mmCIF file of C-alpha atoms in Angstrom:
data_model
loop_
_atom_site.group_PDB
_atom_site.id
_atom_site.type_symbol
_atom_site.label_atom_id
_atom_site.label_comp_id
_atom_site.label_asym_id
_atom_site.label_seq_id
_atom_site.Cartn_x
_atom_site.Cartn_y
_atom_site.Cartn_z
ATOM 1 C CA UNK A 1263 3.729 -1.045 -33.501
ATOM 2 C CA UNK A 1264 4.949 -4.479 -33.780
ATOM 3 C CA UNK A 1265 2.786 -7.004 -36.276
ATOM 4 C CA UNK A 1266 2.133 -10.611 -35.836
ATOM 5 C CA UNK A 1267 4.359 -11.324 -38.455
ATOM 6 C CA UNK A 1268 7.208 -9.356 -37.124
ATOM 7 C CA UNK A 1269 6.521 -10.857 -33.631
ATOM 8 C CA UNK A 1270 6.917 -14.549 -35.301
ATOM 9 C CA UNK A 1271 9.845 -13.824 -37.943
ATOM 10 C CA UNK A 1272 11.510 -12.453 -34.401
ATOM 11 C CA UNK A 1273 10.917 -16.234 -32.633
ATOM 12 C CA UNK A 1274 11.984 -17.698 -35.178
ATOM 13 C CA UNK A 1275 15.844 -15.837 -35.806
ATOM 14 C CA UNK A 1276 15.948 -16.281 -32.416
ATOM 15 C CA UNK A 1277 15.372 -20.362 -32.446
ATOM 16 C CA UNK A 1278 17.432 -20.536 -35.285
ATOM 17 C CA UNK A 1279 19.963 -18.578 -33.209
ATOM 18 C CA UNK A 1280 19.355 -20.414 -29.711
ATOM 19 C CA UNK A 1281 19.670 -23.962 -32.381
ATOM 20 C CA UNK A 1282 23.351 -22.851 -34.049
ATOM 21 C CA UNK A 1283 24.543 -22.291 -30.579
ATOM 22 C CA UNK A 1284 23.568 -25.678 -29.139
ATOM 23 C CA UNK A 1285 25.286 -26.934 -32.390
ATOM 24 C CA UNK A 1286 28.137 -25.286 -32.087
ATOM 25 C CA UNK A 1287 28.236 -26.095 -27.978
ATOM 26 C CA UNK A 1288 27.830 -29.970 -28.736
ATOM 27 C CA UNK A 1289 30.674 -29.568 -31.846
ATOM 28 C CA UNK A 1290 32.913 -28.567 -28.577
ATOM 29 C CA UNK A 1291 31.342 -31.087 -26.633
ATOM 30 C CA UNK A 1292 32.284 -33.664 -28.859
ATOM 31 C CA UNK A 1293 35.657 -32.729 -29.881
ATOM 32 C CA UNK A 1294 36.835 -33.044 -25.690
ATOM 33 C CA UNK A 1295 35.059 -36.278 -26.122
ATOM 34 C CA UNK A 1296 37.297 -37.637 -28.656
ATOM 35 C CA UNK A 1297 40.210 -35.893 -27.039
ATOM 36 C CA UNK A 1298 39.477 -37.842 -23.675
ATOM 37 C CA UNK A 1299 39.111 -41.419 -25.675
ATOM 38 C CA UNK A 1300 42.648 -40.775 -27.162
ATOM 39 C CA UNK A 1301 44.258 -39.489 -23.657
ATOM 40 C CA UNK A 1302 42.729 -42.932 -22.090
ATOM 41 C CA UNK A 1303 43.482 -45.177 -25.070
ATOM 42 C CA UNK A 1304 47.412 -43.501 -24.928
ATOM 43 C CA UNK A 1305 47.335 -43.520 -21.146
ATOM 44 C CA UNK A 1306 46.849 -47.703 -21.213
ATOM 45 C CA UNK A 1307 48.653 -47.715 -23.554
ATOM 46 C CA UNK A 1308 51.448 -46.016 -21.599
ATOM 47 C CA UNK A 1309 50.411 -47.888 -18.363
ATOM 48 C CA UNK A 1310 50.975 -50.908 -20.062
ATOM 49 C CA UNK A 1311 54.562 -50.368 -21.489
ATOM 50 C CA UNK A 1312 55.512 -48.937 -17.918
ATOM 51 C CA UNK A 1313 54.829 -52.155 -16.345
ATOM 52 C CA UNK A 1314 56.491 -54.679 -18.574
ATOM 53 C CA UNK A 1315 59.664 -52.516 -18.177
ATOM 54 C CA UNK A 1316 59.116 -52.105 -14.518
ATOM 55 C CA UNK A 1317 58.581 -55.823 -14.550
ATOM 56 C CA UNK A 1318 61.629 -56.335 -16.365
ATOM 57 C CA UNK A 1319 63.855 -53.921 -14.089
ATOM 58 C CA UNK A 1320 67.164 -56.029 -12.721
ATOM 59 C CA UNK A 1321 67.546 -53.946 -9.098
ATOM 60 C CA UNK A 1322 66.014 -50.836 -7.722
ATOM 61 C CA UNK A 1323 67.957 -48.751 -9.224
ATOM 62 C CA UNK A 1324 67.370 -49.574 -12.725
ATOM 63 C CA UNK A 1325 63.459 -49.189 -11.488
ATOM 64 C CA UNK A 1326 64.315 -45.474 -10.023
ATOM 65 C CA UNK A 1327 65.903 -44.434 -13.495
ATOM 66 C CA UNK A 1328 63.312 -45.724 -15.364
ATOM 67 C CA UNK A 1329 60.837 -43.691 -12.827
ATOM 68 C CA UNK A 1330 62.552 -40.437 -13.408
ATOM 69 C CA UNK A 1331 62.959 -41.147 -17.383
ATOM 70 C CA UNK A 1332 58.645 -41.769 -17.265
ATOM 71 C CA UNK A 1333 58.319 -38.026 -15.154
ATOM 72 C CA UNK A 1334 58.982 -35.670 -17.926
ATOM 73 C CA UNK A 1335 57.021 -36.966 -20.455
ATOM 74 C CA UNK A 1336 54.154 -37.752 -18.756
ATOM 75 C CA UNK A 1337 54.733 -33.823 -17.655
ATOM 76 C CA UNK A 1338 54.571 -32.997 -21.227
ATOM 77 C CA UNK A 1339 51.579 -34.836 -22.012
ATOM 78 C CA UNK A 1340 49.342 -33.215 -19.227
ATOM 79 C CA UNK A 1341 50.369 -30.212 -20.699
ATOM 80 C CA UNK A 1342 49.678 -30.797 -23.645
ATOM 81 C CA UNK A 1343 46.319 -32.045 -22.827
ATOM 82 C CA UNK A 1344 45.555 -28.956 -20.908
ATOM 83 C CA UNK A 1345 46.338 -27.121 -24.013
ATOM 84 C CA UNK A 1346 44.228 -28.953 -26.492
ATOM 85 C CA UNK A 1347 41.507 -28.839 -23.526
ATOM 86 C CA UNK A 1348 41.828 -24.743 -23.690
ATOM 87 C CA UNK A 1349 42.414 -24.709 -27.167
ATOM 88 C CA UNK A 1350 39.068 -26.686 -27.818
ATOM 89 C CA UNK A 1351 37.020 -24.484 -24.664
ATOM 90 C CA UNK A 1352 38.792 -21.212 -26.015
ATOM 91 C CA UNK A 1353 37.647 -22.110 -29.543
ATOM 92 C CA UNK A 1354 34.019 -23.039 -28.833
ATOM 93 C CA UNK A 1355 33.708 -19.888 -26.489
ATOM 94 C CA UNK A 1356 34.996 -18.154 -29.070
ATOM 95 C CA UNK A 1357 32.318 -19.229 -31.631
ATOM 96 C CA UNK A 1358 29.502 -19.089 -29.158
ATOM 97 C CA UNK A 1359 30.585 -15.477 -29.192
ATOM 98 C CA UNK A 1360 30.458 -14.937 -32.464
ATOM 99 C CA UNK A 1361 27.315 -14.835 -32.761
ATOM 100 C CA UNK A 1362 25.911 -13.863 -29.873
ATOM 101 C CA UNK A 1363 27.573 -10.511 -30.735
ATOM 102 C CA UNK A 1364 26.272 -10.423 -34.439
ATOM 103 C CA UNK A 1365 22.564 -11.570 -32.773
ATOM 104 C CA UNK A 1366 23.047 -8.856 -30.231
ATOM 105 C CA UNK A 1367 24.063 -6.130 -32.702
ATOM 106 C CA UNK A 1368 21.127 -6.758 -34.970
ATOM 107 C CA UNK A 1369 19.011 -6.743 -31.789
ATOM 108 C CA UNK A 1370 20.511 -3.368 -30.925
ATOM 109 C CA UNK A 1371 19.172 -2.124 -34.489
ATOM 110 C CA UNK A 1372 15.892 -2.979 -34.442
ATOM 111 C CA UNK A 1373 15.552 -1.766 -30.901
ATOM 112 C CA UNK A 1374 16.621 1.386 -32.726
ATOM 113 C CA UNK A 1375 14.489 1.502 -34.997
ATOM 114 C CA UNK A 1376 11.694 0.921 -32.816
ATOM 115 C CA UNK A 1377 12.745 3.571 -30.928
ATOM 116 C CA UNK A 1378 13.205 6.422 -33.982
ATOM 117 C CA UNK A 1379 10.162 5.009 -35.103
ATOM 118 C CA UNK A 1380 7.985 5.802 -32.030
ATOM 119 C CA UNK A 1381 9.671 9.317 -31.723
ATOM 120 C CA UNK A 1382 8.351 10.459 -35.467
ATOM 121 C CA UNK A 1383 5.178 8.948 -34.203
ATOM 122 C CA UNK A 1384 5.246 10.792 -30.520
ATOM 123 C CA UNK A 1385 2.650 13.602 -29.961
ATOM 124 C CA UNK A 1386 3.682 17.340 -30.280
ATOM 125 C CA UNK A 1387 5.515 18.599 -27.452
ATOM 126 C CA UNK A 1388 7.589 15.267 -26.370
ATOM 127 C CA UNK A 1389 10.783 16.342 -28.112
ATOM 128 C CA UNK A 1390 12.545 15.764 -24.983
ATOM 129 C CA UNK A 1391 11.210 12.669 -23.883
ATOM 130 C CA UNK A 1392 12.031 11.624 -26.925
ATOM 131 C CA UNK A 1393 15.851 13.034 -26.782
ATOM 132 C CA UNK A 1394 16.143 11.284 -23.281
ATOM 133 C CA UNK A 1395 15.372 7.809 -24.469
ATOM 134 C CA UNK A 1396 17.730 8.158 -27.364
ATOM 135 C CA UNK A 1397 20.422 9.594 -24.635
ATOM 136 C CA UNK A 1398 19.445 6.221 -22.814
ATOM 137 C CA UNK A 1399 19.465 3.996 -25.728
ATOM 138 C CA UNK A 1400 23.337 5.233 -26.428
ATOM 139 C CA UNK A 1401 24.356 4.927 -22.997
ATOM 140 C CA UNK A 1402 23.609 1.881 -22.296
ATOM 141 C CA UNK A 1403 24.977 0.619 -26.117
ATOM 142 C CA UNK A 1404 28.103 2.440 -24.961
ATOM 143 C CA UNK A 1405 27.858 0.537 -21.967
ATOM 144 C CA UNK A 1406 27.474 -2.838 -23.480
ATOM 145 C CA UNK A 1407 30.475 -2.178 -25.686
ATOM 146 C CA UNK A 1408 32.713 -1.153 -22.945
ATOM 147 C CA UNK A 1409 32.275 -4.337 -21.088
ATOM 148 C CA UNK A 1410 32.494 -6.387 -23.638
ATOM 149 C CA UNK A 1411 35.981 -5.172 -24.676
ATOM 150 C CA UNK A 1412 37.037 -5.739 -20.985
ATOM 151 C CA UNK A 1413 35.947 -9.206 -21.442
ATOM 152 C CA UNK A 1414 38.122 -9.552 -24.324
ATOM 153 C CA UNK A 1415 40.748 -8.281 -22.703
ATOM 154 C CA UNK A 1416 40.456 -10.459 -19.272
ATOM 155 C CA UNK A 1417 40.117 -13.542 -22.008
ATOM 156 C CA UNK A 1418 43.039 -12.542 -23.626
ATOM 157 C CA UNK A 1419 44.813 -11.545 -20.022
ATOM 158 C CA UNK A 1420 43.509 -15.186 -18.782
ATOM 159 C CA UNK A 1421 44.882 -17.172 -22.043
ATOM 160 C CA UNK A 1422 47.958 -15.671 -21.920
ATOM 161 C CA UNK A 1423 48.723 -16.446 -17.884
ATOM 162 C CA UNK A 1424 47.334 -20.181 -18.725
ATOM 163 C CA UNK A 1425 49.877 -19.788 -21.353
ATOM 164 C CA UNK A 1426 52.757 -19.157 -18.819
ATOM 165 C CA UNK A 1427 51.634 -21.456 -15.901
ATOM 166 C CA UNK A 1428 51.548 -24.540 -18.695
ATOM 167 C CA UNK A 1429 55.194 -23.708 -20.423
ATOM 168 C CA UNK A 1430 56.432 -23.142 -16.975
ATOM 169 C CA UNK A 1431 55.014 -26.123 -15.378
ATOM 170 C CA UNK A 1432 56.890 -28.218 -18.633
ATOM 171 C CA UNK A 1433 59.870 -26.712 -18.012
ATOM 172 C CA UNK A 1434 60.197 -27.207 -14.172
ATOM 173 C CA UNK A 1435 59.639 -30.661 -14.662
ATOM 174 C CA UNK A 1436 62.374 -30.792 -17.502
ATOM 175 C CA UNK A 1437 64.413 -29.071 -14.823
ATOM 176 C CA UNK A 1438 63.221 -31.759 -12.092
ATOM 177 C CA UNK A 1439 63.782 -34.661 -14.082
ATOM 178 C CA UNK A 1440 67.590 -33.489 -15.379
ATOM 179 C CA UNK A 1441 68.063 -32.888 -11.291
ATOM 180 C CA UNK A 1442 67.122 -36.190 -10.370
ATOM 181 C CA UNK A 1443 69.303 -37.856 -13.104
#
């Protein structure tokens, strides 16, 4: 049987727990907010030196070089905002994670011990009552492990395709821009 004081020291892991991950969500929060303040501050930046030397172009097709010249790197530095954009997601996620599994694992234990606790305490004659629930109690921990490693491996599947699609995207647009030149 559960005691008041096991009952609150339980509410309170799991506010501390339910606190670190709002932390650690507004950390990620945060660091795209800072990301996006540099992209804009660079992008007006950018902007800006784009129009004095499209200002300053002597005939179209000085202005059509110096479109095609602007293509690849702002290319680049999409990319390279989608990475740091997935880098800072992938990271958070992967921190969130973290301890959800650690929080879940010790949850798994004292659900175990609950349960071996209340089969040494079960009445004569519910042996296998008791061996079911165990049975149950492993299945589904089996099952919970199972689909987290497919998880894992559709993160890992999913980073590595964003992977591909970004370098690929960088290098048709090298490609593109050397065409139009």
């Amino acid at each position: 049987m559960l005691t008041a004081e096991q009952i609150i020291a339980a509410h309170k892991a799991n506010l501390e727990t339910l606190f670190g991950l709002t932390t650690k969500a507004f950390e990620g929060v945060e660091k795209l907010v800072e990301l996006n303040l540099q992209v804009a501050k660079s992008g007006l930046g950018d902007a800006a030196e784009h129009a004095k030397a499209s200002l300053s172009a002597k005939d179209a097709q000085e202005l059509l070089a110096l479109q095609a010249t602007l293509l690849q790197p702002a290319a680049e530095k999409a990319a390279a905002y989608s990475r740091l954009v997935y880098d800072i997601a992938s990271g958070t996620n992967a921190e969130v994670t973290k301890i959800a599994e650690s929080k879940i694992s010790e949850a798994q234990k004292s659900f175990l011990a609950v349960v071996d606790t209340a089969i040494k305490n079960a009445p004569a004659g519910t042996e296998n009552a008791a061996a079911l629930v165990k049975s149950a109690v492993a299945a589904a921990n089996n099952a919970l492990e199972s689909v987290t490693k497919a998880a894992k491996q559709a993160q890992e599947v999913a980073e590595a395709n964003f992977q591909a699609l970004n370098t690929n995207a960088v290098k048709a647009t090298q490609a593109a821009t050397k065409t139009r030149r």
